PDB file of C-alpha atoms in Angstrom:
ATOM      1  CA  MET A   1      48.953  -1.921 -37.279  1.00 56.00           C
ATOM      2  CA  ALA A   2      51.016  -5.057 -37.685  1.00 58.00           C
ATOM      3  CA  GLU A   3      49.512  -8.104 -39.341  1.00 59.00           C
ATOM      4  CA  ASP A   4      49.908 -10.099 -36.091  1.00 57.00           C
ATOM      5  CA  ASP A   5      47.943  -7.423 -34.140  1.00 57.00           C
ATOM      6  CA  LEU A   6      45.137  -7.514 -36.722  1.00 54.00           C
ATOM      7  CA  LEU A   7      45.016 -11.304 -36.499  1.00 53.00           C
ATOM      8  CA  VAL A   8      44.738 -11.201 -32.672  1.00 52.00           C
ATOM      9  CA  GLU A   9      41.958  -8.569 -32.873  1.00 55.00           C
ATOM     10  CA  ASN A  10      39.959 -10.695 -35.348  1.00 54.00           C
ATOM     11  CA  GLU A  11      40.408 -13.807 -33.188  1.00 54.00           C
ATOM     12  CA  GLU A  12      39.028 -11.914 -30.155  1.00 55.00           C
ATOM     13  CA  GLU A  13      35.941 -10.859 -32.128  1.00 56.00           C
ATOM     14  CA  LEU A  14      35.398 -14.430 -33.261  1.00 54.00           C
ATOM     15  CA  GLU A  15      35.650 -15.709 -29.715  1.00 57.00           C
ATOM     16  CA  ILE A  16      32.967 -13.286 -28.517  1.00 50.00           C
ATOM     17  CA  GLU A  17      30.689 -14.348 -31.393  1.00 51.00           C
ATOM     18  CA  ASP A  18      31.281 -18.009 -30.550  1.00 52.00           C
ATOM     19  CA  TYR A  19      29.749 -17.490 -27.113  1.00 53.00           C
ATOM     20  CA  ARG A  20      26.741 -15.413 -28.185  1.00 49.00           C
ATOM     21  CA  ASP A  21      23.529 -17.479 -28.150  1.00 54.00           C
ATOM     22  CA  GLU A  22      21.067 -15.999 -30.637  1.00 57.00           C
ATOM     23  CA  ARG A  23      18.254 -18.096 -29.149  1.00 67.00           C
ATOM     24  CA  GLN A  24      18.706 -16.576 -25.694  1.00 77.00           C
ATOM     25  CA  VAL A  25      15.491 -14.950 -24.477  1.00 78.00           C
ATOM     26  CA  PHE A  26      15.471 -11.891 -22.210  1.00 87.00           C
ATOM     27  CA  VAL A  27      12.628 -10.716 -19.976  1.00 78.00           C
ATOM     28  CA  GLN A  28      10.630  -8.054 -21.860  1.00 69.00           C
ATOM     29  CA  THR A  29       7.739  -7.553 -19.430  1.00 76.00           C
ATOM     30  CA  HIS A  30       6.888  -7.150 -15.744  1.00 74.00           C
ATOM     31  CA  GLU A  31      10.523  -6.372 -14.889  1.00 76.00           C
ATOM     32  CA  ARG A  32       9.649  -4.841 -11.503  1.00 78.00           C
ATOM     33  CA  ILE A  33       7.748  -7.846 -10.128  1.00 81.00           C
ATOM     34  CA  ASN A  34       8.805  -8.918  -6.650  1.00 80.00           C
ATOM     35  CA  GLN A  35       9.931 -12.454  -7.436  1.00 83.00           C
ATOM     36  CA  GLU A  36       9.805 -13.365  -3.743  1.00 87.00           C
ATOM     37  CA  PHE A  37       6.009 -13.312  -4.085  1.00 91.00           C
ATOM     38  CA  CYS A  38       5.679 -14.476  -7.705  1.00 91.00           C
ATOM     39  CA  GLY A  39       8.530 -16.941  -8.203  1.00 92.00           C
ATOM     40  CA  ASP A  40      12.036 -17.036  -9.603  1.00 95.00           C
ATOM     41  CA  ILE A  41      12.614 -17.729 -13.275  1.00 93.00           C
ATOM     42  CA  VAL A  42      14.151 -21.169 -13.787  1.00 96.00           C
ATOM     43  CA  THR A  43      13.781 -21.424 -17.579  1.00 95.00           C
ATOM     44  CA  LEU A  44      12.718 -18.777 -20.091  1.00 94.00           C
ATOM     45  CA  GLU A  45      12.249 -19.669 -23.745  1.00 95.00           C
ATOM     46  CA  ASP A  46      10.151 -18.250 -26.549  1.00 93.00           C
ATOM     47  CA  GLY A  47       6.545 -19.072 -25.560  1.00 95.00           C
ATOM     48  CA  TYR A  48       7.553 -21.035 -22.455  1.00 97.00           C
ATOM     49  CA  VAL A  49       8.610 -20.384 -18.868  1.00 95.00           C
ATOM     50  CA  GLU A  50       9.266 -22.292 -15.661  1.00 97.00           C
ATOM     51  CA  LEU A  51       9.123 -20.560 -12.281  1.00 97.00           C
ATOM     52  CA  ARG A  52       9.883 -21.759  -8.778  1.00 98.00           C
ATOM     53  CA  LEU A  53       8.015 -20.213  -5.848  1.00 98.00           C
ATOM     54  CA  VAL A  54       9.062 -21.076  -2.300  1.00 98.00           C
ATOM     55  CA  THR A  55       6.209 -20.118   0.011  1.00 98.00           C
ATOM     56  CA  THR A  56       6.955 -17.899   2.987  1.00 97.00           C
ATOM     57  CA  ILE A  57       5.334 -16.769   6.219  1.00 97.00           C
ATOM     58  CA  ASP A  58       4.198 -13.556   4.478  1.00 97.00           C
ATOM     59  CA  MET A  59       1.902 -15.671   2.255  1.00 97.00           C
ATOM     60  CA  LEU A  60       0.020 -17.388   5.096  1.00 97.00           C
ATOM     61  CA  ALA A  61      -3.754 -17.301   5.195  1.00 97.00           C
ATOM     62  CA  ASP A  62      -4.078 -18.853   8.665  1.00 98.00           C
ATOM     63  CA  ASN A  63      -2.167 -20.231  11.658  1.00 97.00           C
ATOM     64  CA  VAL A  64      -2.255 -23.814  10.353  1.00 97.00           C
ATOM     65  CA  GLY A  65       0.102 -23.109   7.434  1.00 97.00           C
ATOM     66  CA  LEU A  66      -2.243 -22.649   4.465  1.00 98.00           C
ATOM     67  CA  ILE A  67      -0.897 -20.349   1.749  1.00 98.00           C
ATOM     68  CA  HIS A  68      -3.423 -17.871   0.343  1.00 98.00           C
ATOM     69  CA  GLY A  69      -4.454 -18.840  -3.193  1.00 97.00           C
ATOM     70  CA  GLY A  70      -3.844 -15.304  -4.395  1.00 97.00           C
ATOM     71  CA  PHE A  71      -0.094 -15.927  -4.292  1.00 97.00           C
ATOM     72  CA  ILE A  72      -0.478 -19.036  -6.434  1.00 98.00           C
ATOM     73  CA  PHE A  73      -2.689 -17.146  -8.886  1.00 98.00           C
ATOM     74  CA  SER A  74      -0.240 -14.239  -8.943  1.00 96.00           C
ATOM     75  CA  SER A  75       2.618 -16.624  -9.772  1.00 97.00           C
ATOM     76  CA  ALA A  76       0.558 -18.245 -12.519  1.00 98.00           C
ATOM     77  CA  ASP A  77      -0.336 -14.816 -13.931  1.00 97.00           C
ATOM     78  CA  TYR A  78       3.340 -13.788 -13.871  1.00 96.00           C
ATOM     79  CA  ALA A  79       4.270 -17.038 -15.628  1.00 97.00           C
ATOM     80  CA  ALA A  80       1.659 -16.389 -18.338  1.00 97.00           C
ATOM     81  CA  MET A  81       3.015 -12.871 -18.883  1.00 95.00           C
ATOM     82  CA  LEU A  82       6.581 -14.217 -19.191  1.00 95.00           C
ATOM     83  CA  ALA A  83       5.521 -16.954 -21.613  1.00 96.00           C
ATOM     84  CA  VAL A  84       4.104 -14.240 -23.903  1.00 95.00           C
ATOM     85  CA  ASN A  85       7.048 -11.954 -23.026  1.00 94.00           C
ATOM     86  CA  GLU A  86       5.890  -8.815 -24.831  1.00 91.00           C
ATOM     87  CA  ARG A  87       6.391  -5.419 -23.193  1.00 90.00           C
ATOM     88  CA  ASN A  88       2.680  -4.481 -23.176  1.00 92.00           C
ATOM     89  CA  VAL A  89       0.995  -7.810 -22.482  1.00 93.00           C
ATOM     90  CA  VAL A  90      -2.058  -7.686 -20.207  1.00 94.00           C
ATOM     91  CA  LEU A  91      -4.323 -10.330 -18.732  1.00 95.00           C
ATOM     92  CA  VAL A  92      -7.931 -10.044 -19.914  1.00 96.00           C
ATOM     93  CA  ALA A  93      -9.425 -13.315 -18.613  1.00 98.00           C
ATOM     94  CA  ALA A  94      -8.526 -16.470 -16.756  1.00 98.00           C
ATOM     95  CA  ASP A  95     -10.232 -19.810 -16.214  1.00 98.00           C
ATOM     96  CA  THR A  96      -8.460 -21.419 -13.253  1.00 98.00           C
ATOM     97  CA  GLN A  97      -8.762 -24.281 -10.795  1.00 98.00           C
ATOM     98  CA  PHE A  98      -7.120 -24.635  -7.405  1.00 98.00           C
ATOM     99  CA  LEU A  99      -6.656 -28.395  -7.162  1.00 98.00           C
ATOM    100  CA  SER A 100      -4.832 -28.902  -3.873  1.00 98.00           C
ATOM    101  CA  PRO A 101      -3.800 -26.702  -0.940  1.00 98.00           C
ATOM    102  CA  VAL A 102      -0.294 -25.237  -0.737  1.00 98.00           C
ATOM    103  CA  LYS A 103       1.490 -25.066   2.609  1.00 98.00           C
ATOM    104  CA  LEU A 104       4.197 -22.965   4.218  1.00 98.00           C
ATOM    105  CA  HIS A 105       7.677 -23.738   2.826  1.00 98.00           C
ATOM    106  CA  ASP A 106       6.297 -25.688  -0.165  1.00 98.00           C
ATOM    107  CA  GLU A 107       8.259 -25.343  -3.397  1.00 98.00           C
ATOM    108  CA  VAL A 108       5.747 -24.649  -6.131  1.00 98.00           C
ATOM    109  CA  ASN A 109       6.904 -25.273  -9.709  1.00 98.00           C
ATOM    110  CA  ILE A 110       4.920 -23.290 -12.257  1.00 98.00           C
ATOM    111  CA  VAL A 111       5.027 -23.975 -16.002  1.00 98.00           C
ATOM    112  CA  ALA A 112       3.405 -21.725 -18.610  1.00 98.00           C
ATOM    113  CA  ARG A 113       3.182 -22.415 -22.330  1.00 98.00           C
ATOM    114  CA  VAL A 114       1.621 -20.272 -25.079  1.00 97.00           C
ATOM    115  CA  ARG A 115      -0.931 -22.525 -26.769  1.00 97.00           C
ATOM    116  CA  HIS A 116      -2.650 -20.238 -29.243  1.00 95.00           C
ATOM    117  CA  LYS A 117      -1.763 -17.022 -31.080  1.00 94.00           C
ATOM    118  CA  GLU A 118      -4.247 -14.931 -33.023  1.00 95.00           C
ATOM    119  CA  GLY A 119      -3.227 -11.391 -33.929  1.00 95.00           C
ATOM    120  CA  ARG A 120      -2.454  -9.659 -30.627  1.00 94.00           C
ATOM    121  CA  LYS A 121      -4.198 -12.351 -28.548  1.00 97.00           C
ATOM    122  CA  ARG A 122      -2.354 -15.156 -26.757  1.00 97.00           C
ATOM    123  CA  ASN A 123      -3.789 -18.060 -24.785  1.00 98.00           C
ATOM    124  CA  VAL A 124      -1.432 -19.466 -22.187  1.00 98.00           C
ATOM    125  CA  HIS A 125      -1.832 -22.749 -20.322  1.00 98.00           C
ATOM    126  CA  VAL A 126      -0.372 -22.703 -16.800  1.00 98.00           C
ATOM    127  CA  THR A 127       0.115 -25.543 -14.325  1.00 98.00           C
ATOM    128  CA  ALA A 128       1.628 -25.555 -10.841  1.00 98.00           C
ATOM    129  CA  HIS A 129       2.933 -28.557  -8.935  1.00 98.00           C
ATOM    130  CA  VAL A 130       4.259 -29.240  -5.459  1.00 98.00           C
ATOM    131  CA  LEU A 131       6.430 -32.316  -5.944  1.00 98.00           C
ATOM    132  CA  ASP A 132       4.261 -34.509  -8.196  1.00 97.00           C
ATOM    133  CA  VAL A 133       0.911 -33.087  -7.022  1.00 98.00           C
ATOM    134  CA  LYS A 134      -0.813 -30.663  -9.387  1.00 98.00           C
ATOM    135  CA  VAL A 135      -2.069 -27.803  -7.194  1.00 98.00           C
ATOM    136  CA  PHE A 136      -3.234 -25.343  -9.870  1.00 98.00           C
ATOM    137  CA  GLU A 137      -4.212 -25.279 -13.530  1.00 98.00           C
ATOM    138  CA  GLY A 138      -5.472 -22.458 -15.682  1.00 98.00           C
ATOM    139  CA  GLU A 139      -5.978 -20.966 -19.097  1.00 98.00           C
ATOM    140  CA  PHE A 140      -4.937 -17.309 -19.277  1.00 98.00           C
ATOM    141  CA  LYS A 141      -6.146 -15.055 -22.079  1.00 98.00           C
ATOM    142  CA  THR A 142      -3.844 -12.148 -22.802  1.00 97.00           C
ATOM    143  CA  VAL A 143      -3.684  -9.249 -25.227  1.00 96.00           C
ATOM    144  CA  ILE A 144      -0.643  -7.344 -26.406  1.00 93.00           C
ATOM    145  CA  THR A 145      -1.488  -3.648 -26.519  1.00 89.00           C
ATOM    146  CA  GLU A 146       0.237  -1.013 -28.649  1.00 87.00           C
ATOM    147  CA  LYS A 147       0.932   1.159 -25.592  1.00 82.00           C
ATOM    148  CA  HIS A 148       1.132   0.548 -21.869  1.00 84.00           C
ATOM    149  CA  VAL A 149      -2.373  -0.214 -20.569  1.00 80.00           C
ATOM    150  CA  LEU A 150      -2.303   2.882 -18.349  1.00 84.00           C
ATOM    151  CA  LYS A 151      -1.558   5.057 -21.368  1.00 83.00           C
ATOM    152  CA  LEU A 152      -4.408   3.743 -23.527  1.00 81.00           C
ATOM    153  CA  LYS A 153      -7.494   5.846 -24.123  1.00 80.00           C
ATOM    154  CA  LEU A 154     -10.226   3.477 -23.039  1.00 70.00           C
ATOM    155  CA  LEU A 155     -13.754   3.639 -24.400  1.00 66.00           C
ATOM    156  CA  HIS A 156     -15.446   4.493 -21.086  1.00 62.00           C
ATOM    157  CA  ASP A 157     -12.980   7.358 -20.509  1.00 56.00           C
ATOM    158  CA  GLU A 158     -13.890   8.835 -23.898  1.00 57.00           C
ATOM    159  CA  GLU A 159     -17.624   8.424 -23.190  1.00 60.00           C
ATOM    160  CA  ALA A 160     -17.228  10.129 -19.810  1.00 58.00           C
ATOM    161  CA  LEU A 161     -15.411  13.050 -21.382  1.00 60.00           C
ATOM    162  CA  ASN A 162     -18.090  13.377 -24.076  1.00 62.00           C
ATOM    163  CA  SER A 163     -20.918  13.310 -21.516  1.00 64.00           C
ATOM    164  CA  GLY A 164     -19.199  15.831 -19.247  1.00 63.00           C
ATOM    165  CA  THR A 165     -18.768  13.407 -16.325  1.00 60.00           C
ATOM    166  CA  HIS A 166     -15.652  11.696 -15.181  1.00 53.00           C
ATOM    167  CA  PRO A 167     -15.702   8.203 -13.601  1.00 52.00           C
ATOM    168  CA  GLN A 168     -13.876   9.407 -10.463  1.00 53.00           C
ATOM    169  CA  SER A 169     -16.352  12.244  -9.872  1.00 44.00           C
ATOM    170  CA  GLU A 170     -19.276   9.775  -9.865  1.00 44.00           C
ATOM    171  CA  GLU A 171     -17.860   7.879  -6.862  1.00 43.00           C
ATOM    172  CA  ALA A 172     -18.145  10.834  -4.483  1.00 38.00           C
TER     173      ALA A 172
END
């Protein structure tokens, strides 16, 4: 290989490295969420996320134009999960307030910020605004599990196996 060819090859590698942002954050969790119902990611940083949810006719609770609060909560939950951004993060509790109604075609801006870390626990503060009106606020408590939550052996499952009953068989 000629010296000029080697020089060009090294310059190309340097150019690629120049454009790589080591601080760039990629989505690690809830990859299959329907963002039409939970909001589009505007900004994603370590411990912080901004979402934008434009309300649609599918979210209506009535004929007057009120959006069902479940969609706002779902967006806030999704924002909390993205702020933590660990593959196996799960919501274990939430203390929330719906502060103002949301209407059809409103643009809801949701911001979530991790406020406290302790071991595998994360507390995330979430707010949602329509224009300058705060419509939602909440504190979301999350846990990062070692495995997917559906693959964990939960205590009540083990107790049911030990007692010879299974939770599904008791419902019949």
